[in-house]
Amino acid sequence: MGHAKRQPWVVGVSGASGTPYAASVIRGLLAAGEAVDLIVSRAARLTILDETGISFRDAHWRTDLAAWLGVEGSGGGLDDVRYWPAGDFAAGPSSGSYPAKGMLVVPATTGAVAGIALGLSKDLLQRVASVTLKERRPLVVCVRETPLNGVTLKHLVELDAQGAVVLPASPGFYAGGSTVRELVDFVAGRVLDAVGVPHSLYLRWEGELGAAARRADRNEGVPAEGE
């Protein structure tokens, strides 16, 4: 019997602040046993360097990705990750015949939002997003900007009309998140929810007020009220 066909999720990282969101999404995909094709824009390299101190280099991408994700060694469980340089328009995912499951743009700049909405394909990230839309595959655009002006809002409405999921990087606090990592993981979890990938990145709402706080207290060894 032959090997099962590899069907990755494409993760596009643009230059917006918020690269921890991308790292959490990638970790979540790998933990779920999903294959990942990674595209890091040129601007995103600068943001990763600024926010983490890690240089993301084409020639050493696996080592740099392991450091960024905080996994062990140069391999670090990244065997099912492929990296495509942002200027490589001949990359596999640039074609609709490439067997991708869909694409997650995390975080998305307003420039990336505009380029995808207008079909500009100025780099590989935008090209793959356009391919994802034309092939009717899932596309999640995790926009990270505030405030939003009218032009960007129109672009987001256009993306919604084309079938994309517009998912602002907007952490929710009902899950009991009290650290930056927990709030980042909440947004990453919502991105994965949008494409049906299972994860345990945040505590889900179960219809009980205060449940998250009580769970957090138990985890910290603090008796909940009434116990």
CSV table of C-alpha atoms in Angstrom, one decimal:
chain,number,residue,atom,x,y,z
A,1,MET,CA,0.0,0.0,0.0
A,2,GLY,CA,1.2,3.5,-0.8
A,3,HIS,CA,1.7,6.3,1.7
A,4,ALA,CA,-1.2,8.6,2.4
A,5,LYS,CA,-1.1,11.8,0.4
A,6,ARG,CA,0.3,14.7,2.5
A,7,GLN,CA,-2.3,17.5,2.9
A,8,PRO,CA,-0.9,20.4,4.8
A,9,TRP,CA,-2.4,23.5,6.2
A,10,VAL,CA,-0.6,26.6,4.8
A,11,VAL,CA,0.3,29.1,7.5
A,12,GLY,CA,1.2,32.6,6.2
A,13,VAL,CA,2.9,34.9,8.6
A,14,SER,CA,2.8,38.6,7.6
A,15,GLY,CA,4.6,41.5,9.2
A,16,ALA,CA,2.0,42.6,11.8
A,17,SER,CA,2.8,42.6,15.4
A,18,GLY,CA,1.6,39.4,17.0
A,19,THR,CA,4.0,36.7,15.8
A,20,PRO,CA,3.3,34.7,19.1
A,21,TYR,CA,-0.2,34.1,17.6
A,22,ALA,CA,1.5,32.4,14.6
A,23,ALA,CA,3.8,30.3,16.8
A,24,SER,CA,0.8,29.1,18.9
A,25,VAL,CA,-1.2,28.2,15.8
A,26,ILE,CA,1.8,26.2,14.4
A,27,ARG,CA,2.3,24.4,17.7
A,28,GLY,CA,-1.4,23.6,17.8
A,29,LEU,CA,-1.4,22.2,14.2
A,30,LEU,CA,1.6,20.0,14.9
A,31,ALA,CA,0.2,18.8,18.2
A,32,ALA,CA,-3.0,17.7,16.3
A,33,GLY,CA,-0.9,15.7,13.9
A,34,GLU,CA,-1.4,18.1,11.0
A,35,ALA,CA,1.2,18.8,8.3
A,36,VAL,CA,2.2,22.5,7.9
A,37,ASP,CA,3.5,24.5,5.0
A,38,LEU,CA,5.0,27.8,6.2
A,39,ILE,CA,5.4,31.1,4.5
A,40,VAL,CA,7.0,34.0,6.3
A,41,SER,CA,6.9,37.4,4.6
A,42,ARG,CA,10.0,39.6,4.4
A,43,ALA,CA,8.3,42.1,6.8
A,44,ALA,CA,7.4,39.2,9.2
A,45,ARG,CA,11.1,38.3,9.6
A,46,LEU,CA,11.8,41.8,11.0
A,47,THR,CA,8.8,41.4,13.3
A,48,ILE,CA,9.9,38.0,14.5
A,49,LEU,CA,13.4,39.5,15.2
A,50,ASP,CA,11.9,42.5,17.0
A,51,GLU,CA,9.5,40.5,19.1
A,52,THR,CA,11.6,37.4,19.9
A,53,GLY,CA,15.2,38.2,19.1
A,54,ILE,CA,15.3,35.3,16.6
A,55,SER,CA,16.5,35.7,13.0
A,56,PHE,CA,14.4,33.7,10.6
A,57,ARG,CA,16.7,32.7,7.7
A,58,ASP,CA,15.9,30.8,4.6
A,59,ALA,CA,19.0,28.7,4.8
A,60,HIS,CA,18.5,27.8,8.5
A,61,TRP,CA,14.7,27.9,8.7
A,62,ARG,CA,14.3,24.6,10.5
A,63,THR,CA,16.7,25.6,13.3
A,64,ASP,CA,15.2,29.1,13.5
A,65,LEU,CA,11.7,27.7,13.6
A,66,ALA,CA,12.6,25.3,16.4
A,67,ALA,CA,13.9,28.2,18.4
A,68,TRP,CA,10.8,30.3,17.6
A,69,LEU,CA,8.4,27.6,18.7
A,70,GLY,CA,10.5,26.7,21.7
A,71,VAL,CA,10.9,23.0,20.7
A,72,GLU,CA,14.0,20.9,21.3
A,73,GLY,CA,16.8,20.6,18.7
A,74,SER,CA,17.0,21.5,15.1
A,75,GLY,CA,14.4,18.8,14.2
A,76,GLY,CA,12.2,19.3,17.2
A,77,GLY,CA,9.2,17.4,15.8
A,78,LEU,CA,9.2,19.6,12.7
A,79,ASP,CA,9.6,16.7,10.2
A,80,ASP,CA,6.2,17.4,8.6
A,81,VAL,CA,6.8,21.1,8.1
A,82,ARG,CA,7.8,22.6,4.8
A,83,TYR,CA,9.0,26.1,4.3
A,84,TRP,CA,8.5,28.2,1.2
A,85,PRO,CA,10.4,31.6,0.8
A,86,ALA,CA,8.0,34.5,0.2
A,87,GLY,CA,9.5,35.3,-3.1
A,88,ASP,CA,9.1,31.8,-4.6
A,89,PHE,CA,6.2,32.0,-6.9
A,90,ALA,CA,7.0,28.5,-8.2
A,91,ALA,CA,6.3,27.0,-4.7
A,92,GLY,CA,3.9,24.1,-4.5
A,93,PRO,CA,1.1,26.0,-2.8
A,94,SER,CA,1.0,28.7,-5.5
A,95,SER,CA,-0.9,26.2,-7.7
A,96,GLY,CA,-4.5,25.1,-7.2
A,97,SER,CA,-3.4,21.5,-7.9
A,98,TYR,CA,-1.3,21.4,-4.8
A,99,PRO,CA,-3.2,19.3,-2.2
A,100,ALA,CA,-3.4,21.9,0.6
A,101,LYS,CA,-6.3,21.7,3.1
A,102,GLY,CA,-6.5,25.5,3.4
A,103,MET,CA,-4.7,28.5,4.7
A,104,LEU,CA,-4.3,30.5,7.9
A,105,VAL,CA,-2.9,34.0,7.7
A,106,VAL,CA,-1.7,34.7,11.3
A,107,PRO,CA,-1.2,37.6,11.9
A,108,ALA,CA,-2.5,39.5,8.9
A,109,THR,CA,-1.4,43.1,8.2
A,110,THR,CA,-3.8,45.5,6.7
A,111,GLY,CA,-1.6,45.4,3.6
A,112,ALA,CA,-2.0,41.6,3.4
A,113,VAL,CA,-5.7,42.0,3.9
A,114,ALA,CA,-5.8,44.5,1.0
A,115,GLY,CA,-3.7,42.4,-1.3
A,116,ILE,CA,-5.7,39.3,-0.7
A,117,ALA,CA,-9.1,41.1,-1.0
A,118,LEU,CA,-8.0,42.7,-4.3
A,119,GLY,CA,-6.2,39.6,-5.7
A,120,LEU,CA,-2.8,41.4,-6.0
A,121,SER,CA,-0.6,38.4,-5.4
A,122,LYS,CA,2.4,40.6,-4.8
A,123,ASP,CA,4.2,37.8,-2.9
A,124,LEU,CA,3.7,34.1,-2.3
A,125,LEU,CA,1.6,34.7,0.8
A,126,GLN,CA,-1.0,36.7,-1.1
A,127,ARG,CA,-0.8,34.4,-4.1
A,128,VAL,CA,-1.5,31.3,-2.0
A,129,ALA,CA,-4.4,33.1,-0.3
A,130,SER,CA,-5.9,33.9,-3.7
A,131,VAL,CA,-5.5,30.3,-4.7
A,132,THR,CA,-7.2,29.2,-1.5
A,133,LEU,CA,-10.2,31.4,-2.3
A,134,LYS,CA,-10.5,30.3,-5.9
A,135,GLU,CA,-10.3,26.7,-5.0
A,136,ARG,CA,-13.0,27.2,-2.3
A,137,ARG,CA,-10.7,26.0,0.5
A,138,PRO,CA,-10.9,27.4,4.0
A,139,LEU,CA,-9.1,30.7,4.5
A,140,VAL,CA,-8.8,32.3,7.9
A,141,VAL,CA,-7.4,35.9,8.1
A,142,CYS,CA,-6.4,36.9,11.6
A,143,VAL,CA,-6.1,40.6,11.3
A,144,ARG,CA,-4.0,42.4,13.9
A,145,GLU,CA,-4.6,46.1,13.7
A,146,THR,CA,-6.4,48.7,15.7
A,147,PRO,CA,-8.2,51.0,15.1
A,148,LEU,CA,-9.4,49.9,11.6
A,149,ASN,CA,-10.1,52.5,9.0
A,150,GLY,CA,-12.9,52.4,6.4
A,151,VAL,CA,-10.8,51.1,3.6
A,152,THR,CA,-9.6,48.1,5.6
A,153,LEU,CA,-13.1,47.4,6.9
A,154,LYS,CA,-14.3,47.3,3.2
A,155,HIS,CA,-11.5,44.9,2.4
A,156,LEU,CA,-12.5,42.7,5.3
A,157,VAL,CA,-16.2,42.7,4.2
A,158,GLU,CA,-14.9,41.7,0.7
A,159,LEU,CA,-12.9,38.8,2.1
A,160,ASP,CA,-16.0,37.7,4.0
A,161,ALA,CA,-18.0,37.9,0.8
A,162,GLN,CA,-15.4,35.7,-0.9
A,163,GLY,CA,-15.8,33.0,1.7
A,164,ALA,CA,-12.9,33.8,4.1
A,165,VAL,CA,-13.2,33.8,7.8
A,166,VAL,CA,-12.2,37.2,9.2
A,167,LEU,CA,-10.9,36.5,12.7
A,168,PRO,CA,-9.5,39.6,14.6
A,169,ALA,CA,-6.8,38.9,17.1
A,170,SER,CA,-9.2,39.6,19.9
A,171,PRO,CA,-8.6,37.6,23.1
A,172,GLY,CA,-11.6,36.5,25.2
A,173,PHE,CA,-11.3,36.6,29.0
A,174,TYR,CA,-14.2,34.2,29.8
A,175,ALA,CA,-11.8,31.3,29.5
A,176,GLY,CA,-10.0,32.5,32.6
A,177,GLY,CA,-6.8,33.6,30.9
A,178,SER,CA,-4.6,35.6,33.2
A,179,THR,CA,-1.2,35.4,31.4
A,180,VAL,CA,-0.1,36.7,28.0
A,181,ARG,CA,0.5,33.1,26.8
A,182,GLU,CA,-3.0,32.1,27.8
A,183,LEU,CA,-4.5,35.0,25.9
A,184,VAL,CA,-2.4,34.3,22.9
A,185,ASP,CA,-3.4,30.7,23.0
A,186,PHE,CA,-7.1,31.7,23.1
A,187,VAL,CA,-6.8,33.5,19.8
A,188,ALA,CA,-4.8,30.6,18.3
A,189,GLY,CA,-7.4,28.2,19.5
A,190,ARG,CA,-10.2,30.2,17.8
A,191,VAL,CA,-8.2,30.1,14.6
A,192,LEU,CA,-8.0,26.4,14.8
A,193,ASP,CA,-11.7,26.2,15.7
A,194,ALA,CA,-12.5,28.0,12.5
A,195,VAL,CA,-11.0,25.1,10.4
A,196,GLY,CA,-12.1,22.3,12.7
A,197,VAL,CA,-8.7,21.3,14.0
A,198,PRO,CA,-9.0,19.9,17.6
A,199,HIS,CA,-6.9,21.4,20.3
A,200,SER,CA,-6.7,22.1,24.0
A,201,LEU,CA,-5.4,25.7,23.9
A,202,TYR,CA,-8.2,27.2,26.0
A,203,LEU,CA,-11.0,26.3,28.3
A,204,ARG,CA,-14.3,26.4,26.5
A,205,TRP,CA,-17.5,28.1,27.6
A,206,GLU,CA,-19.9,25.6,29.2
A,207,GLY,CA,-22.7,28.0,30.2
A,208,GLU,CA,-21.6,28.3,33.9
A,209,LEU,CA,-20.7,31.7,35.2
A,210,GLY,CA,-17.4,31.8,37.0
A,211,ALA,CA,-16.4,28.3,36.0
A,212,ALA,CA,-13.1,29.3,34.5
A,213,ALA,CA,-12.1,31.3,37.6
A,214,ARG,CA,-12.9,28.3,39.8
A,215,ARG,CA,-10.9,25.9,37.6
A,216,ALA,CA,-8.0,28.4,37.7
A,217,ASP,CA,-8.3,28.5,41.5
A,218,ARG,CA,-8.2,24.7,41.8
A,219,ASN,CA,-5.2,24.6,39.5
A,220,GLU,CA,-3.4,27.0,41.8
A,221,GLY,CA,-4.5,25.2,45.0
A,222,VAL,CA,-6.9,28.0,46.1
A,223,PRO,CA,-10.2,26.8,47.5
A,224,ALA,CA,-13.2,28.0,45.4
A,225,GLU,CA,-15.9,29.9,47.2
A,226,GLY,CA,-18.2,27.6,49.1
A,227,GLU,CA,-15.7,24.7,49.3
